[in-house]
Every structure is written in C-alpha cells, then in structure tokens.
Short mmCIF file of C-alpha atoms in Angstrom, two decimals:
data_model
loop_
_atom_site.label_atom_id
_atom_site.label_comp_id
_atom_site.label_asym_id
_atom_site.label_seq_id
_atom_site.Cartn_x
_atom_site.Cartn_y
_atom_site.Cartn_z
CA UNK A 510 -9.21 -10.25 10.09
CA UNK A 511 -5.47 -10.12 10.20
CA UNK A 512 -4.32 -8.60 13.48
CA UNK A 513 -1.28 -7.22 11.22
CA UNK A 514 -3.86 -5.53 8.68
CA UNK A 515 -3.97 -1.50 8.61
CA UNK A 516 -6.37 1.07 7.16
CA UNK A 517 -7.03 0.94 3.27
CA UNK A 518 -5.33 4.31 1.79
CA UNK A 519 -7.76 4.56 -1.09
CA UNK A 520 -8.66 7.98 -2.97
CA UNK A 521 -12.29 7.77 -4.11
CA UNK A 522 -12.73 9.59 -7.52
CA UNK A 523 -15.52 11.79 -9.35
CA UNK A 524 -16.70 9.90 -11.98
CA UNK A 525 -15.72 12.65 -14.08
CA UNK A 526 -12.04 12.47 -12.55
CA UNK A 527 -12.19 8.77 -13.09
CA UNK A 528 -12.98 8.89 -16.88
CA UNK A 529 -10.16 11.68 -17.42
CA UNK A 530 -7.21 9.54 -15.92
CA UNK A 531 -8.38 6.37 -17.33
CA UNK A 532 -8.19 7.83 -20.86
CA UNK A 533 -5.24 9.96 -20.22
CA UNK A 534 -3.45 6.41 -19.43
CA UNK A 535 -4.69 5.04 -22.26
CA UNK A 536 -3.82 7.56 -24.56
CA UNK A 537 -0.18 6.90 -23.40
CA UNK A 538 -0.03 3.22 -23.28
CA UNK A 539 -1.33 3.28 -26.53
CA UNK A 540 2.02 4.77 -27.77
CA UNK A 541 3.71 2.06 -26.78
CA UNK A 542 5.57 -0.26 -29.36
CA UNK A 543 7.93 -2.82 -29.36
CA UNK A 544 11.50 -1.93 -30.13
CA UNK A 545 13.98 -3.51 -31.92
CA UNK A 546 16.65 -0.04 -32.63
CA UNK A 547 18.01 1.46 -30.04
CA UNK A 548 19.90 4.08 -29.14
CA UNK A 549 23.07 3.80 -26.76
CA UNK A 550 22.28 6.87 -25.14
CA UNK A 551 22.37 5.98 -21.11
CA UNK A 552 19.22 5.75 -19.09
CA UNK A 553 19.34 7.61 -15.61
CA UNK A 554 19.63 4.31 -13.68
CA UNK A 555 17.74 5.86 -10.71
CA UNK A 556 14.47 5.77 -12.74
CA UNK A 557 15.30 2.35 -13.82
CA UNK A 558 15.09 1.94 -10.07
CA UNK A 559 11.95 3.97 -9.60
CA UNK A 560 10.09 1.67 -12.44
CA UNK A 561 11.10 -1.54 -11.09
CA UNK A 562 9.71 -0.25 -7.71
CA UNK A 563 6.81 0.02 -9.33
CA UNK A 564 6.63 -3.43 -10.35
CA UNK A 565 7.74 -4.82 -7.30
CA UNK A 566 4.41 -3.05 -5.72
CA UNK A 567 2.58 -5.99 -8.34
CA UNK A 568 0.00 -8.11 -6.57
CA UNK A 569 0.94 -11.27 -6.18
CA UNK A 570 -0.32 -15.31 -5.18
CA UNK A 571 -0.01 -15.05 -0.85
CA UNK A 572 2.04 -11.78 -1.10
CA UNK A 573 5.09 -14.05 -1.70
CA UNK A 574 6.41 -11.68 -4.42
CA UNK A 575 8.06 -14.50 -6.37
CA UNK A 576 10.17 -11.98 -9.35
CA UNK A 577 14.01 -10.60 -9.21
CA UNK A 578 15.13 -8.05 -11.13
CA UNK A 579 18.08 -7.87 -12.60
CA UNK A 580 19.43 -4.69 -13.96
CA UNK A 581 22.46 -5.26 -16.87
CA UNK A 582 24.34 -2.20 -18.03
CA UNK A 583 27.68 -4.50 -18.38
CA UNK A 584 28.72 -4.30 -21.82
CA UNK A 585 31.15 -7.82 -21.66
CA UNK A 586 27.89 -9.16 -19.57
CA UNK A 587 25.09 -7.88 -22.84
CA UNK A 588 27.26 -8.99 -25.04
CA UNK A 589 27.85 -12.71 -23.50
CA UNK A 590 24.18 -12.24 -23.65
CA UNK A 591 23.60 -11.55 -27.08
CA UNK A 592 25.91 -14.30 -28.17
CA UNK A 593 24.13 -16.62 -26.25
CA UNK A 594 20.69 -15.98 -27.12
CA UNK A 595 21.76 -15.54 -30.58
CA UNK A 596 22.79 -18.77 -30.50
CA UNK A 597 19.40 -20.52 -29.43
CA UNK A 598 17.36 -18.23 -31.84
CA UNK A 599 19.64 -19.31 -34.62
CA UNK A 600 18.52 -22.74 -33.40
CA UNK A 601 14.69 -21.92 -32.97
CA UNK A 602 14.76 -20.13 -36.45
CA UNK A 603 16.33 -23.03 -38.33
CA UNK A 604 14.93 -26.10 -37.07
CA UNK A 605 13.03 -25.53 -34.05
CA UNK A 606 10.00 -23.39 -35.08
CA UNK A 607 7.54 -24.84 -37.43
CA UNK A 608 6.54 -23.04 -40.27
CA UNK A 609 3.18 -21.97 -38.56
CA UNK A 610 4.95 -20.14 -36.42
CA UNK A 611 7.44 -18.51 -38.25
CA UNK A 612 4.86 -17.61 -40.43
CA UNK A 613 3.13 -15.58 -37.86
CA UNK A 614 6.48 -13.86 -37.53
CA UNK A 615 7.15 -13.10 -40.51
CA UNK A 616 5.16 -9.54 -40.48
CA UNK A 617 7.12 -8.29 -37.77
CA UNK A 618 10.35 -8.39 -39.39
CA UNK A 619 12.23 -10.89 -36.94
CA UNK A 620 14.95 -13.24 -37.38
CA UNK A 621 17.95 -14.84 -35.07
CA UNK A 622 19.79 -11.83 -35.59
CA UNK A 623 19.90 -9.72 -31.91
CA UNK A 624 22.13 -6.63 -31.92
CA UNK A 625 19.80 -4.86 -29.84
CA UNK A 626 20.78 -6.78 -26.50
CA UNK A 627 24.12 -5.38 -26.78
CA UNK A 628 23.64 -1.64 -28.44
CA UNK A 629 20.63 -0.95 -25.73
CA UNK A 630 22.12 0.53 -22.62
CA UNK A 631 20.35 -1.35 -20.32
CA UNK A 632 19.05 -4.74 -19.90
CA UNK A 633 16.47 -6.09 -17.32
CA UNK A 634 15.56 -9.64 -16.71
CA UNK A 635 12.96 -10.97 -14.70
CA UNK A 636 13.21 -14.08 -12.73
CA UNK A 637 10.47 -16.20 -11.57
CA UNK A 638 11.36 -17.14 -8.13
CA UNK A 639 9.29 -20.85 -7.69
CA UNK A 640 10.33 -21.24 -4.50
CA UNK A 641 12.31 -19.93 -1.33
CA UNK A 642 15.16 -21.54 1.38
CA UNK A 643 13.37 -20.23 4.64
CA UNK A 644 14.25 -21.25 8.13
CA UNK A 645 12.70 -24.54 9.66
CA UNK A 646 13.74 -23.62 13.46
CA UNK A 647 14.66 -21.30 15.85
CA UNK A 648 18.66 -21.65 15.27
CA UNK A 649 18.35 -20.84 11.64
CA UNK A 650 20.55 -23.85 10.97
CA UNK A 651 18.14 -25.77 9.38
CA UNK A 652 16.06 -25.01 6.17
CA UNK A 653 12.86 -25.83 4.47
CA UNK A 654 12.06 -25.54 1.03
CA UNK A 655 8.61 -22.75 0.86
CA UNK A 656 6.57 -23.49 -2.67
CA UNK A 657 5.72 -20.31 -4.05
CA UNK A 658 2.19 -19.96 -5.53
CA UNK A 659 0.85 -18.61 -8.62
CA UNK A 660 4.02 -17.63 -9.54
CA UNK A 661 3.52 -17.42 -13.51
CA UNK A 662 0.41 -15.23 -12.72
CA UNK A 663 2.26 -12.69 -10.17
CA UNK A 664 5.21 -12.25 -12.38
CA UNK A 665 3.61 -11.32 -15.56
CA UNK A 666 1.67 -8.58 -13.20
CA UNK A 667 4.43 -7.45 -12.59
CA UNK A 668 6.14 -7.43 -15.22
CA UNK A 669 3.09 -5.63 -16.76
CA UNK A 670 3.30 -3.21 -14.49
CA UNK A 671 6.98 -2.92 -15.45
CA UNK A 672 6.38 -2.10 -18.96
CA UNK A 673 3.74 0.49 -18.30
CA UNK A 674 5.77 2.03 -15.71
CA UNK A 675 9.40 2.51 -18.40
CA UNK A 676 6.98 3.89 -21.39
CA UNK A 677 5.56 6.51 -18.73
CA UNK A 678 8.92 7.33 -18.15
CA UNK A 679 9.67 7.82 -21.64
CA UNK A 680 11.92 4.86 -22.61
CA UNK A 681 11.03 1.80 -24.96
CA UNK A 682 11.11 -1.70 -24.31
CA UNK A 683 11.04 -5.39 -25.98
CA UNK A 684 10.04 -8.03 -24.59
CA UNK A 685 12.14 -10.96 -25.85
CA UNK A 686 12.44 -14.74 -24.61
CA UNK A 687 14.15 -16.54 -26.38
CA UNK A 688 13.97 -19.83 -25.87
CA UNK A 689 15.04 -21.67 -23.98
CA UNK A 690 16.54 -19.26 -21.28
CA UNK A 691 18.79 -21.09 -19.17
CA UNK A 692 21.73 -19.26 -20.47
CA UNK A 693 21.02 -16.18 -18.10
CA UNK A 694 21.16 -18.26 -15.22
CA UNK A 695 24.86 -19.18 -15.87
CA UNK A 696 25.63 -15.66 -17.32
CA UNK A 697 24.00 -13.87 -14.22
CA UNK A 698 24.95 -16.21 -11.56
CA UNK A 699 21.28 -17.11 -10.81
CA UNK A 700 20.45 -20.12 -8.56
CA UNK A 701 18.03 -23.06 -9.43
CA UNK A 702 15.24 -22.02 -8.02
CA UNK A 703 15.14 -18.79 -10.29
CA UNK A 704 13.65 -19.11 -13.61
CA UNK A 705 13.78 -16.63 -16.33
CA UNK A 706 11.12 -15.04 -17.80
CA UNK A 707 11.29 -12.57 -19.86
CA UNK A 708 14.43 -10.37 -21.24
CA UNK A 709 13.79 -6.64 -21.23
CA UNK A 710 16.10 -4.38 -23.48
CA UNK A 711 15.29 -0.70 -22.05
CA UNK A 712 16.29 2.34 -23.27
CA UNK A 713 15.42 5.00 -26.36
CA UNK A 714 14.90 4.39 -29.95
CA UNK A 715 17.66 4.79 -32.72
CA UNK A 716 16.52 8.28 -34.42
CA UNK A 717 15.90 5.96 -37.62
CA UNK A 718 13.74 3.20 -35.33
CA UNK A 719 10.76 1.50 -37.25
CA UNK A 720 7.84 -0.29 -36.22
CA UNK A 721 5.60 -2.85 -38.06
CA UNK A 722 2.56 -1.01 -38.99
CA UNK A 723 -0.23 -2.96 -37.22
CA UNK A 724 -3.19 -2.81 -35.44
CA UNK A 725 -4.46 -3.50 -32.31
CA UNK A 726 -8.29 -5.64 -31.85
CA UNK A 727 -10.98 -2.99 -31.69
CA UNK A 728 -12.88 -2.77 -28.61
CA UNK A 729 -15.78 -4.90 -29.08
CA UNK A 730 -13.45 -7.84 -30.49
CA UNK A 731 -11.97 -8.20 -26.95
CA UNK A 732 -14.86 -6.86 -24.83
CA UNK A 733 -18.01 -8.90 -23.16
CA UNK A 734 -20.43 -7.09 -20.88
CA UNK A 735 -22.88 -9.21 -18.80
CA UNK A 736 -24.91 -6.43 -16.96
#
C-alpha cells in the first residue's frame, strides 16, 4: 500500500437511509432539462465556485485530474463566443450534418441560431487537459511532456458531476458542443494541450422557457441484472 494513503472517511448507511437518499436524488435529477431560454438574472458566482468544486472532486485515470474550468461572465467575451460558434453551427446545419442526423434533431427544436450563449449570465467550459509540462530535473529548467490517461473518461465524470451539482443548486444548464471547438481556445487564451469539451451555459430559465416534451427509457430498457 501507498505509504502516502490515509484512513477511508466513509459513512455506512441503513438500508432504509440508503433507499431514502438515493430516491430523494433521483427525484431531483429527474427535474433536470436542457435549456435553451434563459434569463439574465446573475448567478452568485461563489456557488458557481462551490459546484465546480464539486466536479473537480471527480475520479479520474491516475488521479491526474486532466479538466479546467473556465468560468465566462464577460459579455464582449460570450458574445465573441456566440458569433463564433454561430458561425460553425451555421456550417454544421447547412452542409455538414447529414440528414440522419438532423433528422434526429429535428424534435428538439434546434437550429444554428445561439442567443443563449450571450443572454445566459454565465458560461463554463470544460477543457480536457491531454497532457502536462512537468519538470524533468532538479533545476526545473528542463521539461518533459506527462501523457495524461483516460482523459475522455475522467472529464465527462466530471463534468457529470458538474451538471448534477448546478441543478441541485437550482440553476439550469445546456450542454452544447458545437463542433468543431477550436474557437474557444483562441477566444479564451487556452494552450495546445487543452481541448474543449463541452460548453456549459448556466444560469435560470426565461419565465416563458420551454422544453421538448419527451421521455426518458424506462427502467428495464436500460437495466441488466446478473445475480
């Protein structure tokens, strides 16, 4: 064992306790929508902060934590955004996507246009970090490249627990890539070895916010048990 390792702080539940909390949580998540009105009411930004703690406490491939956050309230930074995504989605929707798959958008409602990314108060995008500049000596002169692993995996933890974490806290979310992302590395100031992943307007629905009316798989359509 790991001469750095520490005791496990782990509550043991009732069984009864455990069946309460696991359907409270689910009765919440199961709130949860995708939303594409918002309000551009402000969001405290120190629960923005407390969420993304929470996904920074993700598991993740060798602990290497490979994800960035960052946090855009800027409105001449959302709006370069907008513009720029707007302009690849205009691309994807016209000529890029093949009818198959604009097909299987079309209940949802969607198109190129993206107003959200600027009328939403606050934006966050993740990163994938695929690898780090560490030292390769003593002097600290001299750098290796570190490959990060499973990054793909750890970051959409994360970002899972992201989501989960800004509905408990009472504020909707999208997520939206549109593709491809580069443009938030040159907008954001990103380096190379940061690749975006997903783009996450946050904040509260416009009072006349709709949803698609849909349905999620029932139970047995997604669940095997091998006793």
């Amino acid at each position: 064992m790991n001469d750095a390792s520490r005791p496990l702080d782990f509550e043991h539940l009732s069984p009864a306790r455990q069946r309460a909390q696991a359907l409270q949580f689910y009765e919440r998540m199961r709130t949860r929508r995708s939303v594409r009105a918002f309000s551009d009411l402000p969001v405290p930004f120190d629960v923005i902060e407390t969420c993304v703690r929470t996904a920074g406490s993700a598991p993740s491939g060798a602990n290497q934590q490979p994800w960035r956050f960052v946090v855009v309230s800027n409105p001449e930074i959302k709006r370069a955004i907008r513009e720029a995504a707007e302009e690849e989605e205009r691309e994807n929707y016209e000529r890029r996507f093949p009818d198959e798959w604009k097909d299987a958008l079309a209940p949802l409602g969607t198109d190129w246009h993206k107003e959200f990314l600027e009328t939403v108060p606050c934006l966050i995008v993740v990163f994938q970090i695929n690898y780090a500049d560490v030292p390769a000596d003593g002097t600290g002169e001299k750098t290796r490249r570190q490959k990060h692993y499973y990054v793909t995996e750890s970051v959409g933890i994360a970002v899972g627990f992201l989501i989960a974490a800004l509905h408990q806290a009472g504020l909707a979310t999208l997520t939206h890539t549109p593709n491809p992302m580069g443009f938030l590395n040159r907008i954001l100031g990103r380096p190379r070895n940061e690749k975006p992943f997903v783009l996450l307007p946050v904040g509260y629905p416009a009072e006349n916010a709709r949803v698609p009316d849909i349905e999620k798989k029932a139970l047995e359509d997604i669940l095997l048990h091998v006793p």
